[in-house]
Amino acid sequence: MTAALDVVLPVFLIIAGGWVAAWRGVMDGPAVDALMRFAQGVAVPVLLALSIGRLDLGASYDAGLFLSFYAGAFAGFAAGFFGARLLGRPATDAVAIGFAGMFSNSLLLGVAITERAYGADALSANFAIISIHSPMLYAAGILAMELARSHGQGLPAGQVARQVLRAIATQPMVQGIAVGLTINLTGLPLPDFVWGAMKMIGGAAIPCALFGLGGVLLRYRPEGDGRAIALVIVLSLVLHPAITWGLGTQVFDLTTAQLRSAVLTGAMAPGVNAYLFANSYGAAKRVAASSVLLATLISVLTIPVWLQMLP
């Protein structure tokens, strides 16, 4: 357990550093926002383009890997949606709560923890999962929300489809993924100095994003909605990785590297995107914000447990 904490604590120490810097006024709100804009709008997309551009797609894209991970993710969405409805929440709130239950922090925490635990060479399956993570889950979330808002009627299917595609295509992370896939599939020969520059910018992505995440988390306050928040935390930190672990070991016989990446990615707290999604629709904003904060804190204790269970 001590070794597992040695893996986890440096990552959360960087987040804590960002939180303290924002709390003490070393970085004010605009500075935190600027850091996150650089991380999410520039450095992270470059990291994704770099990593996916060099990914062995034939070896990394595995049906068992995707089914193990995304079955857990969509189980989290379904359990969050129906659990929220049982708690008396309206359908739009239930969609936002379900989205938080399925959208794990696959990049900022998942990649950082996996790399700390197993090294940079163990990240192929992480980036395979990430390459379809945002497009797939945002498409599902937006579609479910539009259906909930229109009560299954109203908006034409074509309009909903355009809205989904527009929302996905304008995300910088998705654009970085698209560039990486283009480089990979076309074999585009980039000069070494371009790869070198991308590596330098990409190297700043995770530390800057983690530090900025700490500053962002300072703004969130765990308020009310205790049962809904607890539901999201259990779905994110327990249900998703448990389903992924079960399918990966009992059904699909994933390799050790695939199992590590899939389970650890599934075991991450909800990403900030869960709050951004809720905020954009004005649905269950307090639940999403508090779930991101509290699940991130609690995951310091749960991630070492999953590390101990993995080979």
Coordinates of C-alpha atoms in Angstrom, one line a residue:
M1 CA 0.0 0.0 0.0
T2 CA 2.9 2.4 0.7
A3 CA 4.3 1.8 -2.8
A4 CA 0.8 2.5 -4.2
L5 CA 0.6 5.8 -2.3
D6 CA 4.1 6.7 -3.6
V7 CA 2.5 6.5 -7.1
V8 CA -0.6 8.4 -6.3
L9 CA 0.5 11.2 -3.9
P10 CA 2.9 13.1 -6.2
V11 CA 0.0 13.6 -8.7
F12 CA -2.3 14.9 -6.0
L13 CA 0.4 17.0 -4.5
I14 CA 0.6 18.9 -7.8
I15 CA -3.2 19.4 -7.6
A16 CA -2.9 20.5 -4.0
G17 CA -0.2 23.0 -5.0
G18 CA -2.6 24.5 -7.5
W19 CA -5.3 24.7 -4.9
V20 CA -3.0 26.4 -2.4
A21 CA -1.7 28.8 -5.0
A22 CA -5.2 29.9 -5.8
W23 CA -6.3 30.0 -2.2
R24 CA -3.3 32.2 -1.2
G25 CA -3.8 34.5 -4.2
V26 CA -0.5 33.6 -5.8
M27 CA -2.6 32.8 -8.9
D28 CA -5.9 34.7 -9.1
G29 CA -9.0 33.4 -11.0
P30 CA -7.9 34.8 -14.4
A31 CA -4.5 33.3 -14.1
V32 CA -5.9 29.9 -13.3
D33 CA -8.3 30.2 -16.2
A34 CA -5.3 31.2 -18.5
L35 CA -3.3 28.2 -17.4
M36 CA -6.2 25.9 -18.0
R37 CA -6.8 27.4 -21.4
F38 CA -3.2 26.8 -22.3
A39 CA -3.3 23.2 -20.9
Q40 CA -6.7 22.2 -22.4
G41 CA -6.6 24.3 -25.6
V42 CA -2.9 23.9 -26.6
A43 CA -0.7 21.5 -24.6
V44 CA -3.2 18.6 -24.1
P45 CA -4.3 18.6 -27.8
V46 CA -0.6 18.6 -28.9
L47 CA 0.1 15.7 -26.4
L48 CA -2.8 13.7 -27.9
A49 CA -1.7 14.4 -31.5
L50 CA 1.8 13.3 -30.6
S51 CA 0.8 10.2 -28.7
I52 CA -1.9 9.0 -31.1
G53 CA 0.2 10.0 -34.2
R54 CA 2.8 7.4 -33.0
L55 CA 0.4 4.8 -31.6
D56 CA 0.4 1.3 -33.1
L57 CA -3.4 1.3 -33.9
G58 CA -3.4 -2.3 -34.9
A59 CA -2.0 -3.5 -31.6
S60 CA -3.7 -0.9 -29.4
Y61 CA -7.3 -0.9 -30.8
D62 CA -8.7 -4.0 -29.2
A63 CA -12.5 -4.8 -29.0
G64 CA -12.1 -6.4 -25.6
L65 CA -10.3 -3.4 -24.2
F66 CA -13.0 -1.0 -25.5
L67 CA -15.9 -3.2 -24.4
S68 CA -14.5 -3.7 -20.9
F69 CA -13.9 0.0 -20.3
Y70 CA -17.0 1.4 -22.0
A71 CA -19.4 -1.2 -20.6
G72 CA -18.4 0.2 -17.2
A73 CA -18.8 3.7 -18.4
F74 CA -22.3 3.3 -19.8
A75 CA -23.3 1.2 -16.8
G76 CA -22.3 4.3 -14.7
F77 CA -24.5 6.5 -16.9
A78 CA -27.5 4.2 -16.7
A79 CA -27.2 3.7 -12.9
G80 CA -26.7 7.4 -12.4
F81 CA -29.7 8.3 -14.6
F82 CA -32.1 5.8 -13.0
G83 CA -30.7 6.4 -9.5
A84 CA -31.3 10.2 -9.9
R85 CA -34.8 9.6 -11.1
L86 CA -35.5 7.4 -8.0
L87 CA -34.2 10.3 -5.9
G88 CA -36.9 12.5 -7.5
R89 CA -34.6 14.5 -9.8
P90 CA -36.0 15.7 -13.2
A91 CA -34.9 14.0 -16.4
T92 CA -32.4 16.7 -17.3
D93 CA -30.7 16.5 -13.9
A94 CA -30.7 12.8 -14.2
V95 CA -28.8 13.0 -17.5
A96 CA -26.2 15.3 -16.0
I97 CA -25.8 13.1 -13.0
G98 CA -25.4 10.0 -15.3
F99 CA -22.9 11.9 -17.4
A100 CA -20.8 12.6 -14.2
G101 CA -21.0 8.9 -13.4
M102 CA -19.5 7.8 -16.7
F103 CA -17.0 10.6 -17.6
S104 CA -13.8 9.6 -15.8
N105 CA -10.8 11.9 -15.8
S106 CA -9.1 9.7 -18.3
L107 CA -6.3 12.1 -19.3
L108 CA -5.2 14.3 -16.5
L109 CA -5.5 11.7 -13.8
G110 CA -5.6 8.4 -15.7
V111 CA -2.5 9.0 -17.8
A112 CA -0.6 10.6 -14.9
I113 CA -1.3 7.7 -12.5
T114 CA -0.7 4.9 -15.0
E115 CA 2.6 6.5 -16.0
R116 CA 3.7 6.9 -12.4
A117 CA 2.8 3.3 -11.7
Y118 CA 4.1 1.5 -14.8
G119 CA 6.1 3.9 -16.9
A120 CA 5.6 5.9 -20.1
D121 CA 5.7 2.7 -22.2
A122 CA 2.5 1.4 -20.5
L123 CA 0.3 4.1 -22.0
S124 CA -0.7 2.7 -25.3
A125 CA -4.1 1.3 -24.1
N126 CA -4.7 4.6 -22.2
F127 CA -4.4 6.6 -25.4
A128 CA -6.5 4.1 -27.3
I129 CA -9.3 4.6 -24.8
I130 CA -8.8 8.4 -24.8
S131 CA -9.0 8.5 -28.6
I132 CA -12.7 7.7 -28.6
H133 CA -13.5 8.8 -25.0
S134 CA -14.7 12.4 -25.5
P135 CA -16.4 11.9 -28.9
M136 CA -18.3 8.9 -27.8
L137 CA -19.4 10.0 -24.3
Y138 CA -20.2 13.6 -25.3
A139 CA -22.3 12.2 -28.2
A140 CA -24.2 10.0 -25.8
G141 CA -24.6 12.8 -23.2
I142 CA -25.7 15.4 -25.6
L143 CA -28.2 13.1 -27.3
A144 CA -29.7 12.0 -24.0
M145 CA -29.9 15.6 -22.8
E146 CA -31.6 16.8 -25.9
L147 CA -34.1 13.9 -25.7
A148 CA -34.8 14.7 -22.1
R149 CA -35.3 18.4 -22.8
S150 CA -37.7 17.7 -25.6
H151 CA -39.4 14.7 -23.8
G152 CA -38.6 12.5 -26.8
Q153 CA -40.4 15.0 -29.2
G154 CA -39.9 18.4 -30.6
L155 CA -36.4 18.7 -32.1
P156 CA -36.0 17.0 -35.5
A157 CA -33.4 14.2 -35.6
G158 CA -31.3 16.1 -38.1
Q159 CA -31.1 19.2 -35.8
V160 CA -30.1 17.0 -32.8
A161 CA -27.4 15.3 -34.9
R162 CA -26.0 18.6 -36.1
Q163 CA -25.9 19.9 -32.5
V164 CA -24.1 16.8 -31.3
L165 CA -21.5 16.9 -34.1
R166 CA -20.9 20.6 -33.7
A167 CA -20.4 20.3 -29.9
I168 CA -17.9 17.4 -30.4
A169 CA -16.0 18.9 -33.3
T170 CA -15.3 22.2 -31.5
Q171 CA -13.6 20.5 -28.6
P172 CA -9.8 21.1 -28.7
M173 CA -9.1 17.6 -27.3
V174 CA -11.1 16.0 -30.1
Q175 CA -9.3 18.2 -32.6
G176 CA -6.0 17.0 -31.2
I177 CA -7.2 13.4 -31.5
A178 CA -8.2 14.0 -35.1
V179 CA -4.8 15.4 -36.0
G180 CA -3.1 12.4 -34.4
L181 CA -5.3 10.0 -36.3
T182 CA -4.6 11.8 -39.5
I183 CA -0.8 11.7 -39.0
N184 CA -1.1 8.0 -38.0
L185 CA -3.3 6.8 -40.8
T186 CA -1.7 8.8 -43.6
G187 CA 1.9 8.2 -42.5
L188 CA 2.5 12.0 -42.9
P189 CA 6.3 12.4 -42.6
L190 CA 6.8 15.2 -40.1
P191 CA 10.4 16.6 -39.7
D192 CA 12.2 15.7 -36.5
F193 CA 12.1 19.3 -35.3
V194 CA 8.3 19.3 -35.5
W195 CA 8.1 16.1 -33.4
G196 CA 10.6 17.7 -31.0
A197 CA 8.5 20.9 -30.6
M198 CA 5.4 18.8 -30.1
K199 CA 7.2 16.7 -27.4
M200 CA 8.2 19.9 -25.5
I201 CA 4.7 21.3 -25.5
G202 CA 3.1 18.0 -24.8
G203 CA 5.5 17.5 -21.8
A204 CA 3.9 20.5 -20.2
A205 CA 0.4 19.3 -20.6
I206 CA -0.1 17.0 -17.6
P207 CA 1.7 19.1 -15.0
C208 CA 0.1 22.4 -16.1
A209 CA -3.4 20.8 -16.3
L210 CA -3.0 19.1 -12.8
F211 CA -1.8 22.4 -11.2
G212 CA -4.6 24.3 -12.9
L213 CA -7.1 21.7 -11.9
G214 CA -6.2 22.4 -8.3
G215 CA -7.0 26.1 -8.8
V216 CA -10.3 25.2 -10.4
L217 CA -11.3 22.9 -7.6
L218 CA -11.0 25.7 -5.1
R219 CA -14.2 27.2 -6.7
Y220 CA -16.3 24.2 -6.0
R221 CA -18.2 23.8 -2.7
P222 CA -19.8 20.6 -1.6
E223 CA -23.3 21.8 -1.0
G224 CA -26.5 19.9 -0.4
D225 CA -27.6 17.0 -2.7
G226 CA -25.7 14.6 -0.5
R227 CA -27.3 11.4 -1.8
A228 CA -26.9 12.3 -5.5
I229 CA -23.2 13.3 -4.9
A230 CA -22.6 10.0 -3.0
L231 CA -24.2 8.1 -6.0
V232 CA -21.8 9.7 -8.5
I233 CA -18.8 9.0 -6.3
V234 CA -19.7 5.3 -5.9
L235 CA -20.3 4.9 -9.6
S236 CA -17.1 6.6 -10.6
L237 CA -14.7 5.1 -8.0
V238 CA -16.2 1.6 -7.5
L239 CA -18.8 0.5 -10.1
H240 CA -16.9 1.6 -13.3
P241 CA -13.6 0.0 -12.4
A242 CA -15.2 -3.1 -10.9
I243 CA -17.2 -3.8 -14.2
T244 CA -14.0 -3.1 -16.2
W245 CA -12.0 -5.4 -14.0
G246 CA -14.6 -8.2 -14.2
L247 CA -15.0 -8.1 -17.9
G248 CA -11.3 -7.7 -18.5
T249 CA -10.4 -10.7 -16.4
Q250 CA -13.4 -13.0 -16.8
V251 CA -14.7 -12.4 -20.3
F252 CA -12.1 -10.8 -22.6
D253 CA -8.8 -12.0 -21.0
L254 CA -7.1 -8.6 -21.5
T255 CA -3.3 -8.5 -21.4
T256 CA -1.7 -7.2 -18.2
A257 CA -1.0 -3.8 -19.8
Q258 CA -4.5 -3.5 -21.1
L259 CA -6.1 -4.4 -17.8
R260 CA -4.0 -1.9 -15.9
S261 CA -4.8 0.9 -18.3
A262 CA -8.5 0.1 -18.5
V263 CA -9.1 -0.4 -14.8
L264 CA -7.1 2.6 -13.6
T265 CA -8.7 4.9 -16.2
G266 CA -12.1 3.7 -15.0
A267 CA -11.2 4.2 -11.4
M268 CA -10.5 7.9 -11.9
A269 CA -12.8 10.6 -10.4
P270 CA -15.2 12.5 -12.8
G271 CA -13.3 15.0 -15.0
V272 CA -14.0 18.7 -14.9
N273 CA -15.9 18.1 -18.2
A274 CA -18.7 16.6 -16.1
Y275 CA -19.3 20.0 -14.5
L276 CA -18.9 21.8 -17.8
F277 CA -21.5 19.6 -19.3
A278 CA -23.9 20.2 -16.4
N279 CA -23.2 23.9 -16.4
S280 CA -23.8 24.3 -20.1
Y281 CA -27.4 22.8 -19.7
G282 CA -28.0 24.4 -16.2
A283 CA -28.8 20.9 -14.8
A284 CA -27.5 19.4 -11.5
K285 CA -24.6 21.9 -11.4
R286 CA -24.1 21.6 -7.7
V287 CA -24.1 17.8 -7.9
A288 CA -21.6 17.8 -10.7
A289 CA -19.2 20.4 -9.1
S290 CA -19.3 18.7 -5.7
S291 CA -18.8 15.3 -7.2
V292 CA -15.7 16.3 -9.1
L293 CA -14.2 17.8 -6.0
L294 CA -15.1 15.1 -3.4
A295 CA -14.4 12.2 -5.8
T296 CA -11.0 13.6 -6.6
L297 CA -10.2 13.8 -2.9
I298 CA -11.6 10.4 -2.1
S299 CA -9.8 8.8 -5.0
V300 CA -6.5 9.3 -3.1
L301 CA -7.7 6.4 -1.0
T302 CA -9.4 4.3 -3.6
I303 CA -6.8 4.3 -6.4
P304 CA -4.2 2.5 -4.2
V305 CA -6.7 -0.2 -3.6
W306 CA -7.1 -0.8 -7.4
L307 CA -3.4 -0.6 -7.8
Q308 CA -3.0 -3.4 -5.3
M309 CA -5.6 -5.5 -7.2
L310 CA -3.9 -5.2 -10.5
P311 CA -1.1 -7.6 -11.6

